[in-house]
Amino acid sequence: MFPKIPAAQTVILYCKQYEIKDVVISPGSRNAPLSIGFASNPNFNCYSIIDERSAGFFALGIAQQKQKPVILLCTSGSALLNYYPAVSEAYYSRIPLIILSCDRPTYKVGIGDGQTINQNKVFDKNISCSESLIQDVSHNRNEIFMSNTQTLMKKSADSKLVLETQKKIQIKNQEILKNIISNCLKLSKPVHLNIPLEEPLYNFDENPSIQISDVNFISTPDLNENKKFNYTALQNNSKILVLIGCLNPEFLAKETIGRLANDGRFVVLTETTSNVNDRSFFGNIDKLIAPIEYLDDKKEIFKDLSPDLLITLGGMVISKKIKKFLRDYGVFKHIHLGECDSNDTFFKNVLHVKINPNTFFENLFSNNKKKSKYFDTWNKIQLHREIGHKKFIKRLVFCDLYVYSCLVNVIPKNTQIQAANSSSIRYLQLFKMKHNNTMYCNRGTSGIDGCTSTSVGSSNACSDPVLLITGDLSFFYDINGLWNNYIKSNFRIIIINNGGGGIFRILPGFKNNQIFSQYIETKQVQGAKQLAKHFGFSYQSKKTKFGLKLALRSFFKKSNKPKILEISTSSETSSSILKSYFKFLSKPDFER
């Protein structure tokens, strides 16, 4: 079925033409022409999510996995504003979303009409492109003529002039649509299209009545625009630090990884969300750097670790420790590789080289025979940290750190891990992950608001089982992420419930008093048992070492229902142990 309203029909036809498949629909009446049009067309996979904020992150999860645009469709009014958290996350994480907001006609905005706000360009600076279609004049022109403020057409216009005007509007709207979709495809960022629709909204035809112009598909961006880049100057550097942020799996070629791992000039720092692994890469940045801060000779150590050249690739970097280290120590050149935005995170006037990283490193490796002990300097610290880490973990009492040490050892192969903000992802950064597991986290804006919804969306675009590891505040904040019909039986949630925002206890400025507890840490006493029952999950709750190990034996086994495992810990104990962990790792001799 196709809506009779030309603008609505044109949107559907172009989305089909550009081979966009997934549509997340939020309920409403103003968007009914598009909702029914998409849902009745076999070319689209449609999802119905009631809560718009949850819908936004659900769509983000799908787009994150498919790396293709996903449509978000909503009615008029505040519904659109509820997409904002997901839109901003998508913008800073470079995830393609197409937000379609249906609106009242322009002449009914600002006059007290119901469910009406100023929707056009509402996302302002947190969107790649924002446009509004021109309202059709051929659809219910009598209603248009009733307005004393409309500027679409003179009231004296006859049928011929109406048709001529509509043709011009149609041409313009087609150009707007092609521009908005092309922008999303090219930049892999969210775009917003506002669509003013006059009633009636529920008239449809079996076949389209509009012919649209052909589209030019967006080719893969040319990442070789810097073919003439001068590599000679860089080849003289003997201390090259490669820092990899959030990245999709298999981005770096195996040959590139192998050569980086076997060249003493290079130190490669990765994070769990880098999804790049090699034994010679350093994957636990905070574990490496944080203990140095306790040492009297920390300045000398940091200077030895400081690079001559910093090469970054991928998206956001999680570790605060690496940011502070690179800002405070050393004078070096910073180059960012690839298509991702180049942020001057370390205040070194970053140079963005838009070239495929594999090509860049291949050229940097060629004809170089320079020897270096830069890798050995880092590796000596790494080996020391691993010894201390194992000794400390062995004697842990039941706490957050102990829980994560158990989890990383039992997560099955080929599991996609979705880590919530902020304690969950930071604890996971301290442990080595299995090479065939992938990990994602909403680090564009680092909010707790949509972690559950994102993980549910990603599970609908992923053949592997999905595990969400979350804290209590993140979980309860996004309860509506479970309020849908798209949760698979192999979906798993592990909640580490330490009764509030325990991460704030380890940050500088912590004060152990009532005000901090109530307004910063935000103590809470809720559990997930009743919610699990309400949403149809199997549920277990554990508070001891023995109970946790027993629960983990069966938690990942196949089942007819999704599962929640809630693990209760003490935030006071956990924060104290985490601080002592980093201090312990700074010891020169772990036997003392």
Coordinates of C-alpha atoms in Angstrom, one line a residue:
M1 CA 0.0 0.0 0.0
F2 CA 1.2 3.5 -0.8
P3 CA -0.1 6.7 0.9
K4 CA -1.9 9.1 -1.4
I5 CA 0.0 12.1 0.1
P6 CA 2.7 12.8 -2.5
A7 CA 5.5 13.6 0.0
A8 CA 4.8 10.4 2.1
Q9 CA 4.8 8.3 -1.0
T10 CA 8.0 9.8 -2.3
V11 CA 9.8 9.1 0.9
I12 CA 8.9 5.4 0.8
L13 CA 9.9 5.1 -2.9
Y14 CA 13.3 6.7 -2.4
C15 CA 14.0 4.6 0.7
K16 CA 13.2 1.5 -1.4
Q17 CA 15.4 2.8 -4.3
Y18 CA 18.4 3.3 -2.0
E19 CA 17.8 -0.2 -0.6
I20 CA 17.3 0.9 3.0
K21 CA 15.8 -2.1 4.7
D22 CA 15.2 -1.5 8.4
V23 CA 12.5 0.8 9.8
V24 CA 11.9 1.4 13.5
I25 CA 8.4 2.9 14.0
S26 CA 7.2 4.8 17.0
P27 CA 3.4 4.8 17.3
G28 CA 1.3 7.8 16.3
S29 CA -1.3 9.2 13.9
R30 CA 0.6 11.9 12.0
N31 CA 3.1 9.4 10.8
A32 CA 0.4 6.8 9.9
P33 CA 0.8 7.3 6.1
L34 CA 4.5 6.3 6.3
S35 CA 4.0 3.7 9.1
I36 CA 1.4 1.8 7.0
G37 CA 3.3 2.4 3.8
F38 CA 6.5 0.9 5.2
A39 CA 4.9 -1.9 7.1
S40 CA 2.8 -3.1 4.1
N41 CA 5.9 -3.1 1.8
P42 CA 7.8 -6.4 1.7
N43 CA 11.1 -4.5 1.0
F44 CA 11.3 -3.2 4.5
N45 CA 11.9 -4.9 7.9
C46 CA 9.7 -3.0 10.3
Y47 CA 9.9 -2.9 14.1
S48 CA 7.3 -1.3 16.5
I49 CA 8.9 0.3 19.6
I50 CA 6.5 2.3 21.8
D51 CA 9.1 4.4 23.8
E52 CA 10.8 6.8 21.4
R53 CA 14.0 7.1 23.5
S54 CA 14.3 3.3 23.5
A55 CA 13.3 3.1 19.8
G56 CA 16.2 5.5 19.0
F57 CA 18.8 3.2 20.7
F58 CA 17.2 0.1 19.3
A59 CA 17.7 1.5 15.8
L60 CA 21.2 2.5 16.7
G61 CA 21.9 -1.1 17.8
I62 CA 20.8 -2.4 14.4
A63 CA 22.8 0.2 12.4
Q64 CA 25.8 -0.5 14.6
Q65 CA 25.9 -4.1 13.5
K66 CA 24.8 -3.8 9.9
Q67 CA 26.8 -0.6 9.3
K68 CA 23.9 0.6 7.1
P69 CA 21.3 3.3 7.6
V70 CA 18.3 2.5 9.7
I71 CA 15.1 4.6 9.6
L72 CA 13.5 6.0 12.7
L73 CA 9.9 7.2 12.2
C74 CA 7.8 9.2 14.6
T75 CA 4.7 11.3 14.9
S76 CA 4.7 15.1 15.7
G77 CA 5.4 16.8 19.0
S78 CA 7.7 15.7 21.8
A79 CA 8.0 12.2 20.3
L80 CA 10.9 13.6 18.1
L81 CA 12.7 15.1 21.1
N82 CA 12.9 11.6 22.7
Y83 CA 15.1 10.5 19.9
Y84 CA 17.7 13.1 20.8
P85 CA 20.0 10.9 23.1
A86 CA 20.3 8.2 20.4
V87 CA 20.8 10.8 17.7
S88 CA 23.7 12.4 19.6
E89 CA 25.2 9.0 20.3
A90 CA 25.0 8.1 16.7
Y91 CA 26.5 11.4 15.6
Y92 CA 29.6 11.0 17.8
S93 CA 29.9 7.3 17.1
R94 CA 29.4 7.6 13.4
I95 CA 26.4 5.4 13.1
P96 CA 24.0 6.0 10.2
L97 CA 20.4 6.8 11.2
I98 CA 17.7 8.4 9.1
I99 CA 15.2 10.2 11.4
L100 CA 11.8 10.9 9.7
S101 CA 9.6 13.1 11.8
C102 CA 6.1 13.7 10.6
D103 CA 4.8 17.2 11.4
R104 CA 1.8 19.5 11.3
P105 CA 1.6 21.8 8.3
T106 CA 3.8 24.8 8.7
Y107 CA 0.8 27.2 9.0
K108 CA -0.4 25.2 12.0
V109 CA 2.8 25.5 13.9
G110 CA 2.9 28.1 16.6
I111 CA -0.8 28.9 16.7
G112 CA -1.8 26.6 19.5
D113 CA -2.6 23.5 17.5
G114 CA -2.4 20.2 19.4
Q115 CA 0.8 18.1 19.6
T116 CA 2.9 20.7 17.8
I117 CA 6.4 22.0 18.4
N118 CA 9.1 23.6 16.2
Q119 CA 10.5 20.3 14.7
N120 CA 12.6 21.6 11.8
K121 CA 16.3 21.5 12.6
V122 CA 15.6 20.5 16.2
F123 CA 18.8 18.5 16.5
D124 CA 20.9 21.5 15.4
K125 CA 24.6 20.8 15.9
N126 CA 24.3 17.1 16.7
I127 CA 23.2 16.0 13.2
S128 CA 25.0 15.6 9.9
C129 CA 22.2 17.0 7.8
S130 CA 18.8 18.4 8.5
E131 CA 16.1 19.3 6.0
S132 CA 12.3 19.7 5.7
L133 CA 10.2 18.7 2.8
I134 CA 7.9 21.3 1.3
Q135 CA 4.2 20.6 2.0
D136 CA 2.2 19.3 -0.9
V137 CA -0.4 21.7 -2.2
S138 CA -2.4 19.1 -4.2
H139 CA -3.4 17.3 -1.0
N140 CA -6.5 18.9 0.7
R141 CA -5.9 22.4 -0.7
N142 CA -9.2 23.6 0.8
E143 CA -7.7 23.1 4.3
I144 CA -4.6 25.0 3.1
F145 CA -6.7 27.9 1.9
M146 CA -8.4 28.2 5.3
S147 CA -5.2 29.5 6.9
N148 CA -4.6 33.2 6.9
T149 CA -0.9 32.8 7.3
Q150 CA 0.0 30.1 4.8
T151 CA 2.4 31.1 2.0
L152 CA 2.3 28.0 -0.1
M153 CA -0.2 29.3 -2.6
K154 CA -2.6 32.1 -3.3
K155 CA -6.2 31.5 -2.4
S156 CA -7.2 32.5 -5.9
A157 CA -5.2 29.7 -7.5
D158 CA -7.1 27.5 -9.9
S159 CA -6.7 23.8 -10.4
K160 CA -4.1 24.3 -13.2
L161 CA -1.9 26.5 -11.0
V162 CA -2.2 24.0 -8.1
L163 CA -0.9 21.2 -10.4
E164 CA 1.9 23.3 -11.7
T165 CA 2.9 24.3 -8.2
Q166 CA 2.7 20.7 -7.0
K167 CA 5.1 19.6 -9.8
K168 CA 7.7 22.2 -8.7
I169 CA 7.3 21.1 -5.1
Q170 CA 7.7 17.4 -6.1
I171 CA 10.9 18.1 -8.0
K172 CA 12.3 20.1 -5.1
N173 CA 11.3 17.4 -2.6
Q174 CA 13.0 14.7 -4.6
E175 CA 16.2 16.6 -4.6
I176 CA 15.9 17.1 -0.8
L177 CA 15.4 13.4 -0.3
K178 CA 18.3 12.4 -2.4
N179 CA 20.5 14.8 -0.6
I180 CA 19.5 13.7 2.9
I181 CA 19.9 10.0 2.2
S182 CA 23.2 10.5 0.2
N183 CA 24.6 12.4 3.1
C184 CA 23.8 9.6 5.6
L185 CA 25.3 7.0 3.3
K186 CA 28.5 9.0 2.5
L187 CA 29.3 10.2 6.1
S188 CA 27.8 7.3 8.1
K189 CA 26.1 9.8 10.4
P190 CA 22.5 10.5 11.4
V191 CA 20.4 12.8 9.3
H192 CA 16.9 14.3 10.0
L193 CA 14.1 14.9 7.5
N194 CA 11.0 16.7 8.8
I195 CA 7.8 16.0 6.8
P196 CA 4.8 18.3 7.1
L197 CA 1.6 16.4 6.4
E198 CA -2.0 17.7 6.1
E199 CA -5.0 15.5 6.8
P200 CA -6.6 13.2 5.8
L201 CA -3.8 10.8 6.6
Y202 CA -5.4 7.3 6.0
N203 CA -6.0 7.3 2.2
F204 CA -3.9 4.7 0.3
D205 CA -3.5 3.2 -3.2
E206 CA -2.3 -0.3 -4.0
N207 CA 0.3 1.0 -6.4
P208 CA 2.4 4.1 -6.5
S209 CA 1.1 7.1 -8.4
I210 CA 4.4 8.9 -8.5
Q211 CA 7.4 8.4 -10.7
I212 CA 10.7 9.3 -9.0
S213 CA 14.0 10.1 -10.7
D214 CA 16.9 7.7 -10.7
V215 CA 19.5 7.7 -7.9
N216 CA 23.2 7.5 -7.9
F217 CA 24.5 5.1 -5.3
I218 CA 27.2 6.3 -3.1
S219 CA 30.5 4.6 -3.7
T220 CA 32.9 3.7 -0.9
P221 CA 34.8 6.8 0.1
D222 CA 38.2 7.2 -1.5
L223 CA 40.6 6.7 1.4
N224 CA 43.6 7.2 -0.8
E225 CA 43.4 10.9 -1.3
N226 CA 46.8 11.2 0.5
K227 CA 48.6 9.0 -2.0
K228 CA 51.5 11.4 -2.1
F229 CA 51.9 11.6 1.6
N230 CA 55.6 12.0 2.7
Y231 CA 56.5 8.8 4.6
T232 CA 60.2 9.4 4.7
A233 CA 60.1 11.8 7.6
L234 CA 58.0 9.4 9.6
Q235 CA 60.3 6.4 9.0
N236 CA 63.0 8.0 11.1
N237 CA 60.9 7.8 14.2
S238 CA 61.9 5.1 16.6
K239 CA 59.1 5.5 19.2
I240 CA 55.8 5.1 17.4
L241 CA 52.6 4.8 19.5
V242 CA 49.5 3.4 17.8
L243 CA 46.3 4.1 19.8
I244 CA 43.1 2.4 18.5
G245 CA 39.7 3.6 19.7
C246 CA 36.3 2.1 19.0
L247 CA 36.5 0.0 15.8
N248 CA 34.5 -2.6 14.0
P249 CA 36.0 -6.1 13.8
E250 CA 38.3 -7.1 11.0
F251 CA 39.1 -3.4 10.1
L252 CA 42.8 -4.0 10.2
A253 CA 44.2 -6.7 7.8
K254 CA 46.0 -9.7 9.4
E255 CA 49.2 -8.7 7.6
T256 CA 49.1 -5.2 9.1
I257 CA 48.6 -6.6 12.6
G258 CA 51.4 -9.1 12.1
R259 CA 53.9 -6.5 11.0
L260 CA 52.9 -4.0 13.7
A261 CA 53.4 -6.8 16.3
N262 CA 56.9 -7.6 15.0
D263 CA 58.4 -4.1 14.7
G264 CA 60.2 -2.9 17.8
R265 CA 59.5 0.8 16.9
F266 CA 55.7 0.3 17.4
V267 CA 53.7 0.0 20.5
V268 CA 50.0 -0.7 19.8
L269 CA 47.5 0.2 22.6
T270 CA 44.0 -1.2 22.2
E271 CA 40.8 -1.1 24.2
T272 CA 38.1 -3.8 24.5
T273 CA 36.0 -1.8 22.0
S274 CA 38.9 -1.7 19.5
N275 CA 38.1 -5.3 18.5
V276 CA 41.7 -5.8 17.5
N277 CA 43.8 -8.5 19.2
D278 CA 47.4 -9.7 19.1
R279 CA 49.6 -11.0 21.9
S280 CA 52.1 -8.2 21.2
F281 CA 49.4 -5.5 21.5
F282 CA 48.8 -3.8 24.9
G283 CA 45.1 -4.2 25.7
N284 CA 44.7 -3.0 29.3
I285 CA 45.8 0.7 29.2
D286 CA 44.6 1.7 32.7
K287 CA 46.3 -1.3 34.2
L288 CA 49.5 -0.2 32.6
I289 CA 49.4 3.5 33.3
A290 CA 47.5 4.1 36.5
P291 CA 50.0 2.4 38.9
I292 CA 52.8 4.6 37.6
E293 CA 51.0 7.6 39.2
Y294 CA 51.9 6.2 42.7
L295 CA 55.7 6.2 42.0
D296 CA 58.2 8.8 43.0
D297 CA 59.9 8.6 39.6
K298 CA 56.7 8.7 37.6
K299 CA 57.9 11.7 35.4
E300 CA 60.9 9.9 34.2
I301 CA 58.9 6.7 33.5
F302 CA 56.3 8.6 31.5
K303 CA 58.9 10.4 29.5
D304 CA 60.4 7.0 28.6
L305 CA 57.0 5.8 27.5
S306 CA 56.2 9.0 25.6
P307 CA 56.3 8.6 21.7
D308 CA 58.0 10.5 18.9
L309 CA 54.9 9.9 16.8
L310 CA 51.3 9.1 17.8
I311 CA 49.1 7.4 15.2
T312 CA 45.4 7.0 16.1
L313 CA 42.6 5.3 14.3
G314 CA 39.0 4.4 15.1
G315 CA 36.6 6.3 17.2
M316 CA 36.3 7.4 20.8
V317 CA 39.0 6.4 23.3
I318 CA 37.7 5.3 26.7
S319 CA 40.8 5.5 28.9
K320 CA 41.2 8.8 30.8
K321 CA 44.6 7.7 31.8
I322 CA 46.0 7.6 28.3
K323 CA 44.5 11.0 27.5
K324 CA 46.1 12.6 30.5
F325 CA 49.5 10.9 29.8
L326 CA 49.6 12.0 26.2
R327 CA 48.5 15.5 27.1
D328 CA 51.0 15.9 29.9
Y329 CA 54.2 14.3 28.5
G330 CA 56.2 14.6 25.4
V331 CA 56.3 16.7 22.2
F332 CA 55.2 14.5 19.3
K333 CA 53.4 14.6 16.1
H334 CA 49.8 13.3 16.0
I335 CA 48.4 11.7 12.9
H336 CA 44.8 10.3 12.7
L337 CA 44.2 7.7 10.0
G338 CA 41.0 6.8 8.1
E339 CA 37.6 8.1 7.5
C340 CA 36.6 8.7 11.2
D341 CA 36.6 12.3 12.5
S342 CA 40.0 13.4 13.7
N343 CA 39.7 14.8 17.2
D344 CA 42.6 16.9 18.6
T345 CA 42.1 14.9 21.9
F346 CA 45.7 15.3 23.0
F347 CA 46.2 19.0 22.1
K348 CA 48.9 18.3 19.5
N349 CA 47.3 19.8 16.4
V350 CA 46.3 16.5 14.9
L351 CA 46.8 15.9 11.2
H352 CA 44.0 13.9 9.6
V353 CA 45.3 11.6 6.9
K354 CA 42.3 10.1 5.0
I355 CA 43.9 7.0 3.8
N356 CA 43.2 3.3 4.5
P357 CA 45.3 2.4 7.6
N358 CA 46.5 -0.8 6.0
T359 CA 47.9 1.2 3.1
F360 CA 49.5 3.7 5.4
F361 CA 51.3 1.2 7.5
E362 CA 52.4 -0.8 4.5
N363 CA 54.2 2.4 3.2
L364 CA 55.5 3.2 6.6
F365 CA 57.1 -0.3 6.9
S366 CA 58.7 -0.3 3.5
N367 CA 62.5 0.2 3.3
N368 CA 62.9 0.8 7.0
K369 CA 65.7 -0.9 9.0
K370 CA 65.7 1.3 12.1
K371 CA 66.0 -0.6 15.3
S372 CA 64.2 0.4 18.5
K373 CA 63.6 -0.8 22.1
Y374 CA 60.4 1.2 22.4
F375 CA 58.3 -2.0 22.5
D376 CA 60.6 -3.5 25.1
T377 CA 60.1 -0.5 27.4
W378 CA 56.4 -0.9 27.4
N379 CA 56.5 -4.7 27.5
K380 CA 58.7 -4.8 30.7
I381 CA 55.9 -2.9 32.5
Q382 CA 53.2 -5.1 30.9
L383 CA 54.9 -8.3 32.2
H384 CA 55.2 -6.8 35.6
R385 CA 51.5 -5.8 35.6
E386 CA 50.4 -9.3 34.6
I387 CA 52.2 -10.9 37.5
G388 CA 50.7 -8.5 40.0
H389 CA 47.3 -8.8 38.4
K390 CA 47.2 -12.6 38.8
K391 CA 48.4 -12.4 42.4
F392 CA 45.9 -9.7 43.4
I393 CA 42.9 -11.5 41.8
K394 CA 43.7 -14.8 43.5
R395 CA 43.2 -13.3 47.0
L396 CA 40.1 -11.1 46.2
V397 CA 37.0 -11.0 48.4
F398 CA 33.6 -10.8 46.8
C399 CA 33.5 -7.5 45.0
D400 CA 33.0 -5.9 41.6
L401 CA 36.6 -6.7 40.5
Y402 CA 36.2 -10.3 41.5
V403 CA 32.9 -10.6 39.6
Y404 CA 34.4 -9.3 36.4
S405 CA 37.4 -11.6 36.8
C406 CA 35.0 -14.5 36.8
L407 CA 32.8 -13.3 33.9
V408 CA 35.7 -12.9 31.4
N409 CA 36.7 -16.5 31.9
V410 CA 33.3 -18.0 31.2
I411 CA 31.8 -16.0 28.4
P412 CA 31.4 -18.4 25.5
K413 CA 33.3 -18.0 22.2
N414 CA 31.6 -16.0 19.5
T415 CA 29.5 -14.0 21.9
Q416 CA 28.9 -10.3 21.2
I417 CA 29.3 -8.3 24.4
Q418 CA 27.4 -5.0 24.9
A419 CA 29.0 -3.1 27.8
A420 CA 27.0 -0.5 29.6
N421 CA 28.4 2.8 30.8
S422 CA 30.3 3.5 32.9
S423 CA 31.6 1.0 35.5
S424 CA 31.0 -2.0 33.3
I425 CA 33.1 -0.9 30.4
R426 CA 35.9 0.4 32.7
Y427 CA 36.1 -2.8 34.7
L428 CA 36.2 -4.9 31.5
Q429 CA 39.1 -2.8 30.3
L430 CA 41.3 -4.4 33.0
F431 CA 40.9 -7.9 31.6
K432 CA 42.0 -9.8 28.5
M433 CA 39.1 -10.8 26.4
K434 CA 38.8 -13.8 24.2
H435 CA 39.8 -13.1 20.6
N436 CA 36.7 -14.3 19.0
N437 CA 34.3 -12.2 21.1
T438 CA 33.4 -8.7 20.0
M439 CA 32.6 -5.8 22.2
Y440 CA 30.6 -2.6 21.8
C441 CA 29.7 0.3 24.1
N442 CA 27.9 3.6 23.5
R443 CA 31.0 5.8 23.8
G444 CA 30.0 8.6 21.5
T445 CA 28.4 10.4 24.4
S446 CA 29.1 7.8 27.1
G447 CA 25.6 8.0 28.5
I448 CA 23.8 5.3 30.5
D449 CA 20.5 6.1 28.9
G450 CA 20.2 3.5 26.1
C451 CA 22.5 0.6 26.8
T452 CA 19.8 -2.0 27.1
S453 CA 17.9 -0.8 24.1
T454 CA 21.1 -0.8 22.0
S455 CA 21.9 -4.3 23.0
V456 CA 18.4 -5.6 22.1
G457 CA 18.6 -3.8 18.7
S458 CA 22.0 -5.3 18.0
S459 CA 20.8 -8.8 18.8
N460 CA 18.2 -8.4 16.1
A461 CA 21.0 -7.7 13.6
C462 CA 23.5 -10.3 14.8
S463 CA 23.6 -14.1 14.4
D464 CA 25.8 -14.5 17.5
P465 CA 24.2 -14.5 21.0
V466 CA 24.4 -11.1 22.7
L467 CA 25.4 -10.5 26.3
L468 CA 24.7 -7.2 28.0
I469 CA 26.9 -6.5 31.0
T470 CA 25.4 -3.5 33.0
G471 CA 25.2 -1.8 36.3
D472 CA 22.1 -1.3 38.3
L473 CA 21.6 2.4 37.4
S474 CA 22.1 1.8 33.7
F475 CA 19.7 -1.1 33.8
F476 CA 16.9 0.6 35.6
Y477 CA 17.3 3.8 33.6
D478 CA 16.6 1.9 30.4
I479 CA 13.9 -0.5 31.6
N480 CA 11.8 0.2 28.5
G481 CA 14.5 -1.4 26.5
L482 CA 12.9 -4.7 27.4
W483 CA 9.4 -3.4 26.5
N484 CA 9.1 -4.8 22.9
N485 CA 8.5 -8.1 21.1
Y486 CA 12.1 -8.5 19.7
I487 CA 14.0 -10.2 22.5
K488 CA 15.6 -13.5 21.5
S489 CA 15.8 -16.5 23.8
N490 CA 19.6 -16.4 23.6
F491 CA 19.8 -12.8 24.9
R492 CA 21.5 -12.5 28.2
I493 CA 21.8 -9.7 30.8
I494 CA 24.3 -9.7 33.7
I495 CA 23.6 -6.9 36.2
I496 CA 26.3 -6.0 38.7
N497 CA 24.1 -4.3 41.3
N498 CA 26.3 -2.3 43.8
G499 CA 23.4 -0.2 44.9
G500 CA 24.1 3.0 42.9
G501 CA 26.8 4.8 40.9
G502 CA 29.7 3.1 42.5
I503 CA 32.2 4.4 40.0
F504 CA 31.9 7.9 41.6
R505 CA 33.6 6.5 44.7
I506 CA 36.9 6.0 42.8
L507 CA 37.0 9.5 41.2
P508 CA 39.0 12.4 42.6
G509 CA 36.9 14.5 45.0
F510 CA 34.9 11.7 46.5
K511 CA 33.5 12.5 49.9
N512 CA 32.0 9.8 52.1
N513 CA 29.0 11.7 53.3
Q514 CA 25.2 11.8 53.0
I515 CA 25.1 14.5 50.3
F516 CA 27.6 12.6 48.1
S517 CA 25.7 9.3 48.7
Q518 CA 22.3 10.7 47.8
Y519 CA 23.1 13.2 45.0
I520 CA 26.3 11.9 43.3
E521 CA 26.5 8.1 43.9
T522 CA 22.6 8.0 44.0
K523 CA 22.2 5.1 46.4
Q524 CA 19.3 2.8 45.5
V525 CA 18.0 -0.6 46.9
Q526 CA 16.0 -1.9 43.9
G527 CA 16.4 -5.4 42.5
A528 CA 15.5 -6.8 39.1
K529 CA 13.5 -9.9 40.1
Q530 CA 10.0 -8.5 39.5
L531 CA 11.1 -6.8 36.2
A532 CA 12.6 -10.1 35.0
K533 CA 9.3 -11.8 35.7
H534 CA 7.3 -9.0 34.1
F535 CA 9.3 -9.1 30.8
G536 CA 9.5 -12.9 30.6
F537 CA 13.1 -13.5 31.6
S538 CA 14.5 -16.4 33.6
Y539 CA 16.1 -14.8 36.7
Q540 CA 18.8 -15.6 39.3
S541 CA 20.3 -13.5 42.0
K542 CA 23.7 -14.2 43.6
K543 CA 25.7 -12.5 46.4
T544 CA 28.6 -14.9 47.1
K545 CA 31.6 -16.5 45.3
F546 CA 30.0 -19.9 45.5
G547 CA 26.6 -18.8 44.3
L548 CA 28.1 -16.8 41.4
K549 CA 30.2 -19.8 40.1
L550 CA 27.2 -22.1 40.4
A551 CA 25.0 -19.7 38.4
L552 CA 27.6 -19.2 35.7
R553 CA 27.7 -22.9 35.0
S554 CA 24.3 -22.9 33.4
F555 CA 23.7 -19.2 32.6
F556 CA 25.0 -19.4 29.0
K557 CA 23.3 -22.7 28.1
K558 CA 20.5 -22.8 25.5
S559 CA 17.1 -22.0 26.8
N560 CA 13.5 -21.1 25.7
K561 CA 13.7 -17.8 27.5
P562 CA 16.2 -14.9 27.8
K563 CA 18.0 -14.8 31.1
I564 CA 19.0 -12.2 33.7
L565 CA 21.7 -12.8 36.3
E566 CA 21.8 -10.2 39.0
I567 CA 25.0 -10.0 41.1
S568 CA 24.8 -7.9 44.3
T569 CA 28.0 -6.4 45.6
S570 CA 29.1 -3.6 48.0
S571 CA 30.1 -0.3 46.4
E572 CA 32.1 0.6 49.5
T573 CA 34.1 -2.6 49.4
S574 CA 34.4 -2.6 45.6
S575 CA 35.7 1.0 45.3
S576 CA 38.2 0.4 48.1
I577 CA 39.6 -2.7 46.5
L578 CA 39.9 -1.1 43.1
K579 CA 42.0 1.7 44.5
S580 CA 44.2 -0.8 46.3
Y581 CA 44.5 -2.9 43.1
F582 CA 46.2 -0.1 41.2
K583 CA 48.4 0.7 44.2
F584 CA 49.4 -3.0 44.5
L585 CA 50.4 -3.1 40.8
S586 CA 52.8 -0.2 41.4
K587 CA 54.9 -2.3 43.8
P588 CA 58.4 -3.3 42.5
D589 CA 58.1 -6.6 44.4
F590 CA 54.8 -8.4 44.8
E591 CA 56.1 -10.8 47.5
R592 CA 56.1 -8.0 50.1

